[in-house]
PDB file of C-alpha atoms in Angstrom:
ATOM      1  CA  UNK A   1      48.326  76.085 147.250  1.00  0.00           C
ATOM      2  CA  UNK A   2      46.521  76.418 144.045  1.00  0.00           C
ATOM      3  CA  UNK A   3      42.901  77.274 143.933  1.00  0.00           C
ATOM      4  CA  UNK A   4      40.848  76.525 141.006  1.00  0.00           C
ATOM      5  CA  UNK A   5      37.270  77.325 139.929  1.00  0.00           C
ATOM      6  CA  UNK A   6      35.247  73.722 139.107  1.00  0.00           C
ATOM      7  CA  UNK A   7      31.677  74.088 138.418  1.00  0.00           C
ATOM      8  CA  UNK A   8      31.274  77.683 139.790  1.00  0.00           C
ATOM      9  CA  UNK A   9      32.876  76.496 143.110  1.00  0.00           C
ATOM     10  CA  UNK A  10      36.120  77.132 144.637  1.00  0.00           C
ATOM     11  CA  UNK A  11      38.498  73.744 144.222  1.00  0.00           C
ATOM     12  CA  UNK A  12      41.418  73.624 146.268  1.00  0.00           C
ATOM     13  CA  UNK A  13      44.348  71.717 144.912  1.00  0.00           C
ATOM     14  CA  UNK A  14      48.072  71.086 146.275  1.00  0.00           C
ATOM     15  CA  UNK A  15      50.804  69.203 144.515  1.00  0.00           C
ATOM     16  CA  UNK A  16      54.462  68.186 145.276  1.00  0.00           C
ATOM     17  CA  UNK A  17      56.997  66.689 143.320  1.00  0.00           C
ATOM     18  CA  UNK A  18      59.298  64.058 144.950  1.00  0.00           C
ATOM     19  CA  UNK A  19      62.585  62.058 144.304  1.00  0.00           C
ATOM     20  CA  UNK A  20      61.645  58.303 143.433  1.00  0.00           C
ATOM     21  CA  UNK A  21      62.957  57.028 146.767  1.00  0.00           C
ATOM     22  CA  UNK A  22      61.779  54.812 149.552  1.00  0.00           C
ATOM     23  CA  UNK A  23      61.544  57.878 151.931  1.00  0.00           C
ATOM     24  CA  UNK A  24      58.961  59.474 149.166  1.00  0.00           C
ATOM     25  CA  UNK A  25      55.813  57.478 150.698  1.00  0.00           C
ATOM     26  CA  UNK A  26      56.708  58.790 154.214  1.00  0.00           C
ATOM     27  CA  UNK A  27      56.783  62.491 152.918  1.00  0.00           C
ATOM     28  CA  UNK A  28      53.796  61.884 150.920  1.00  0.00           C
ATOM     29  CA  UNK A  29      51.924  60.995 153.996  1.00  0.00           C
ATOM     30  CA  UNK A  30      52.936  64.168 155.754  1.00  0.00           C
ATOM     31  CA  UNK A  31      51.799  66.229 152.821  1.00  0.00           C
ATOM     32  CA  UNK A  32      48.664  64.667 152.778  1.00  0.00           C
ATOM     33  CA  UNK A  33      47.836  65.101 156.661  1.00  0.00           C
ATOM     34  CA  UNK A  34      49.099  68.593 156.530  1.00  0.00           C
ATOM     35  CA  UNK A  35      46.800  69.542 153.410  1.00  0.00           C
ATOM     36  CA  UNK A  36      43.762  67.964 154.975  1.00  0.00           C
ATOM     37  CA  UNK A  37      44.679  69.989 158.020  1.00  0.00           C
ATOM     38  CA  UNK A  38      44.723  73.176 156.117  1.00  0.00           C
ATOM     39  CA  UNK A  39      41.665  72.307 154.229  1.00  0.00           C
ATOM     40  CA  UNK A  40      39.663  71.508 157.415  1.00  0.00           C
ATOM     41  CA  UNK A  41      38.859  67.788 156.990  1.00  0.00           C
ATOM     42  CA  UNK A  42      41.768  66.435 159.333  1.00  0.00           C
ATOM     43  CA  UNK A  43      39.129  63.541 160.187  1.00  0.00           C
ATOM     44  CA  UNK A  44      39.965  61.944 157.044  1.00  0.00           C
ATOM     45  CA  UNK A  45      43.686  62.068 157.161  1.00  0.00           C
ATOM     46  CA  UNK A  46      44.403  58.549 158.426  1.00  0.00           C
ATOM     47  CA  UNK A  47      42.643  57.048 155.325  1.00  0.00           C
ATOM     48  CA  UNK A  48      44.022  59.388 153.026  1.00  0.00           C
ATOM     49  CA  UNK A  49      47.685  59.320 154.174  1.00  0.00           C
ATOM     50  CA  UNK A  50      47.517  55.273 153.494  1.00  0.00           C
ATOM     51  CA  UNK A  51      46.069  55.801 149.894  1.00  0.00           C
ATOM     52  CA  UNK A  52      48.354  58.403 149.253  1.00  0.00           C
ATOM     53  CA  UNK A  53      51.386  56.488 150.490  1.00  0.00           C
ATOM     54  CA  UNK A  54      50.582  53.273 148.661  1.00  0.00           C
ATOM     55  CA  UNK A  55      49.910  55.298 145.335  1.00  0.00           C
ATOM     56  CA  UNK A  56      53.335  56.917 145.846  1.00  0.00           C
ATOM     57  CA  UNK A  57      55.099  53.565 146.712  1.00  0.00           C
ATOM     58  CA  UNK A  58      53.551  51.967 143.379  1.00  0.00           C
ATOM     59  CA  UNK A  59      54.698  55.282 141.279  1.00  0.00           C
ATOM     60  CA  UNK A  60      58.290  55.064 143.016  1.00  0.00           C
ATOM     61  CA  UNK A  61      58.580  51.395 141.976  1.00  0.00           C
ATOM     62  CA  UNK A  62      57.480  52.335 138.588  1.00  0.00           C
ATOM     63  CA  UNK A  63      59.855  55.392 138.338  1.00  0.00           C
ATOM     64  CA  UNK A  64      62.781  53.484 139.495  1.00  0.00           C
ATOM     65  CA  UNK A  65      62.102  51.049 136.247  1.00  0.00           C
ATOM     66  CA  UNK A  66      62.663  53.825 133.875  1.00  0.00           C
ATOM     67  CA  UNK A  67      66.134  55.418 132.729  1.00  0.00           C
ATOM     68  CA  UNK A  68      66.375  58.927 134.155  1.00  0.00           C
ATOM     69  CA  UNK A  69      66.708  61.926 131.781  1.00  0.00           C
ATOM     70  CA  UNK A  70      70.407  62.787 132.506  1.00  0.00           C
ATOM     71  CA  UNK A  71      69.955  66.202 131.194  1.00  0.00           C
ATOM     72  CA  UNK A  72      67.525  66.834 133.741  1.00  0.00           C
ATOM     73  CA  UNK A  73      68.778  68.812 137.077  1.00  0.00           C
ATOM     74  CA  UNK A  74      68.518  65.740 139.006  1.00  0.00           C
ATOM     75  CA  UNK A  75      69.903  62.014 138.220  1.00  0.00           C
ATOM     76  CA  UNK A  76      67.112  60.321 140.292  1.00  0.00           C
ATOM     77  CA  UNK A  77      63.733  59.964 138.773  1.00  0.00           C
ATOM     78  CA  UNK A  78      60.785  61.752 139.806  1.00  0.00           C
ATOM     79  CA  UNK A  79      57.100  61.696 140.996  1.00  0.00           C
ATOM     80  CA  UNK A  80      54.425  64.127 141.552  1.00  0.00           C
ATOM     81  CA  UNK A  81      51.339  63.731 143.908  1.00  0.00           C
ATOM     82  CA  UNK A  82      48.043  66.059 143.421  1.00  0.00           C
ATOM     83  CA  UNK A  83      45.518  66.338 146.069  1.00  0.00           C
ATOM     84  CA  UNK A  84      42.306  67.860 144.751  1.00  0.00           C
ATOM     85  CA  UNK A  85      39.126  68.765 146.720  1.00  0.00           C
ATOM     86  CA  UNK A  86      36.268  68.821 144.100  1.00  0.00           C
ATOM     87  CA  UNK A  87      32.948  69.530 146.056  1.00  0.00           C
ATOM     88  CA  UNK A  88      32.347  66.394 148.570  1.00  0.00           C
ATOM     89  CA  UNK A  89      35.261  64.490 146.534  1.00  0.00           C
ATOM     90  CA  UNK A  90      38.993  64.516 147.452  1.00  0.00           C
ATOM     91  CA  UNK A  91      40.949  63.127 144.267  1.00  0.00           C
ATOM     92  CA  UNK A  92      44.625  61.722 145.221  1.00  0.00           C
ATOM     93  CA  UNK A  93      46.666  61.482 141.730  1.00  0.00           C
ATOM     94  CA  UNK A  94      50.167  59.912 141.673  1.00  0.00           C
ATOM     95  CA  UNK A  95      52.210  60.467 138.486  1.00  0.00           C
ATOM     96  CA  UNK A  96      55.300  58.670 137.354  1.00  0.00           C
ATOM     97  CA  UNK A  97      57.224  58.215 134.197  1.00  0.00           C
ATOM     98  CA  UNK A  98      56.599  54.629 133.687  1.00  0.00           C
ATOM     99  CA  UNK A  99      54.005  53.436 131.009  1.00  0.00           C
ATOM    100  CA  UNK A 100      53.130  49.735 132.671  1.00  0.00           C
ATOM    101  CA  UNK A 101      49.596  49.807 133.757  1.00  0.00           C
ATOM    102  CA  UNK A 102      48.655  49.023 137.251  1.00  0.00           C
ATOM    103  CA  UNK A 103      47.316  45.580 138.105  1.00  0.00           C
ATOM    104  CA  UNK A 104      44.975  44.814 141.062  1.00  0.00           C
ATOM    105  CA  UNK A 105      46.940  41.404 142.089  1.00  0.00           C
ATOM    106  CA  UNK A 106      46.066  38.872 144.337  1.00  0.00           C
ATOM    107  CA  UNK A 107      49.162  37.829 146.314  1.00  0.00           C
ATOM    108  CA  UNK A 108      49.490  34.842 148.430  1.00  0.00           C
ATOM    109  CA  UNK A 109      48.824  34.977 152.147  1.00  0.00           C
ATOM    110  CA  UNK A 110      53.043  34.665 152.503  1.00  0.00           C
ATOM    111  CA  UNK A 111      53.780  37.431 149.835  1.00  0.00           C
ATOM    112  CA  UNK A 112      55.665  40.332 151.335  1.00  0.00           C
ATOM    113  CA  UNK A 113      54.050  42.928 148.686  1.00  0.00           C
ATOM    114  CA  UNK A 114      51.548  43.118 145.981  1.00  0.00           C
ATOM    115  CA  UNK A 115      48.951  44.428 148.455  1.00  0.00           C
ATOM    116  CA  UNK A 116      48.817  48.140 147.787  1.00  0.00           C
ATOM    117  CA  UNK A 117      46.196  48.261 145.061  1.00  0.00           C
ATOM    118  CA  UNK A 118      44.099  46.028 147.007  1.00  0.00           C
ATOM    119  CA  UNK A 119      44.256  48.571 149.833  1.00  0.00           C
ATOM    120  CA  UNK A 120      43.481  51.490 147.561  1.00  0.00           C
ATOM    121  CA  UNK A 121      40.438  49.222 145.908  1.00  0.00           C
ATOM    122  CA  UNK A 122      39.035  48.568 149.247  1.00  0.00           C
ATOM    123  CA  UNK A 123      39.481  51.919 151.056  1.00  0.00           C
ATOM    124  CA  UNK A 124      38.744  54.461 148.250  1.00  0.00           C
ATOM    125  CA  UNK A 125      35.073  54.972 146.639  1.00  0.00           C
ATOM    126  CA  UNK A 126      36.963  54.418 143.231  1.00  0.00           C
ATOM    127  CA  UNK A 127      40.353  54.324 141.164  1.00  0.00           C
ATOM    128  CA  UNK A 128      41.605  54.114 137.954  1.00  0.00           C
ATOM    129  CA  UNK A 129      44.668  55.289 135.725  1.00  0.00           C
ATOM    130  CA  UNK A 130      45.242  57.239 132.855  1.00  0.00           C
ATOM    131  CA  UNK A 131      48.023  57.798 130.120  1.00  0.00           C
ATOM    132  CA  UNK A 132      49.864  61.250 131.205  1.00  0.00           C
ATOM    133  CA  UNK A 133      50.996  63.725 128.404  1.00  0.00           C
ATOM    134  CA  UNK A 134      53.699  64.074 127.374  1.00  0.00           C
ATOM    135  CA  UNK A 135      54.883  61.007 129.134  1.00  0.00           C
ATOM    136  CA  UNK A 136      54.176  58.479 131.979  1.00  0.00           C
ATOM    137  CA  UNK A 137      50.904  57.380 133.882  1.00  0.00           C
ATOM    138  CA  UNK A 138      48.791  58.920 136.716  1.00  0.00           C
ATOM    139  CA  UNK A 139      47.252  56.318 139.047  1.00  0.00           C
ATOM    140  CA  UNK A 140      44.116  58.002 140.894  1.00  0.00           C
ATOM    141  CA  UNK A 141      41.902  57.399 143.552  1.00  0.00           C
ATOM    142  CA  UNK A 142      38.733  59.212 144.966  1.00  0.00           C
ATOM    143  CA  UNK A 143      37.227  59.665 148.489  1.00  0.00           C
ATOM    144  CA  UNK A 144      34.025  60.695 149.116  1.00  0.00           C
ATOM    145  CA  UNK A 145      34.437  63.417 152.133  1.00  0.00           C
ATOM    146  CA  UNK A 146      31.051  64.770 152.744  1.00  0.00           C
ATOM    147  CA  UNK A 147      30.581  68.141 154.629  1.00  0.00           C
ATOM    148  CA  UNK A 148      29.647  67.690 158.060  1.00  0.00           C
ATOM    149  CA  UNK A 149      25.878  68.021 158.648  1.00  0.00           C
ATOM    150  CA  UNK A 150      24.918  71.470 160.131  1.00  0.00           C
ATOM    151  CA  UNK A 151      24.058  71.225 163.992  1.00  0.00           C
ATOM    152  CA  UNK A 152      20.348  70.235 164.278  1.00  0.00           C
ATOM    153  CA  UNK A 153      18.226  73.319 165.404  1.00  0.00           C
ATOM    154  CA  UNK A 154      17.975  73.690 168.978  1.00  0.00           C
ATOM    155  CA  UNK A 155      14.524  72.563 170.656  1.00  0.00           C
ATOM    156  CA  UNK A 156      12.652  75.190 172.447  1.00  0.00           C
TER     157      UNK A 156
END
């Protein structure tokens, strides 16, 4: 786990690189839960697991549409996920080598997919994307995870 200083405070961050295969969503859920347990904020794990797996599912779909670099050690395209805790905000970022911007779609009731970003939009506090250097894009979302209030003082 890497710790970085942000605004004078320690800001934990973890990253995992996954093959762009359907199982990556499940692996990312385990990564998210374990990370939040390590950081002592496991009460947010259910929401963060879901958001992470939705972003990874979209990243896998985007990555599978990109021709892999045959000189790389792996013929399978890759995706990468970062979890960063900055103050009271948890950032979930998913990188893929694709360049198509994410689109918040409005699928019909009978559609079998297309609801991932709707879930991200509804369950996160904010989300967006940016172009990554030297290639690809990162789709991210933020979840406010306020520190628990300290116990009230005991009355005499």
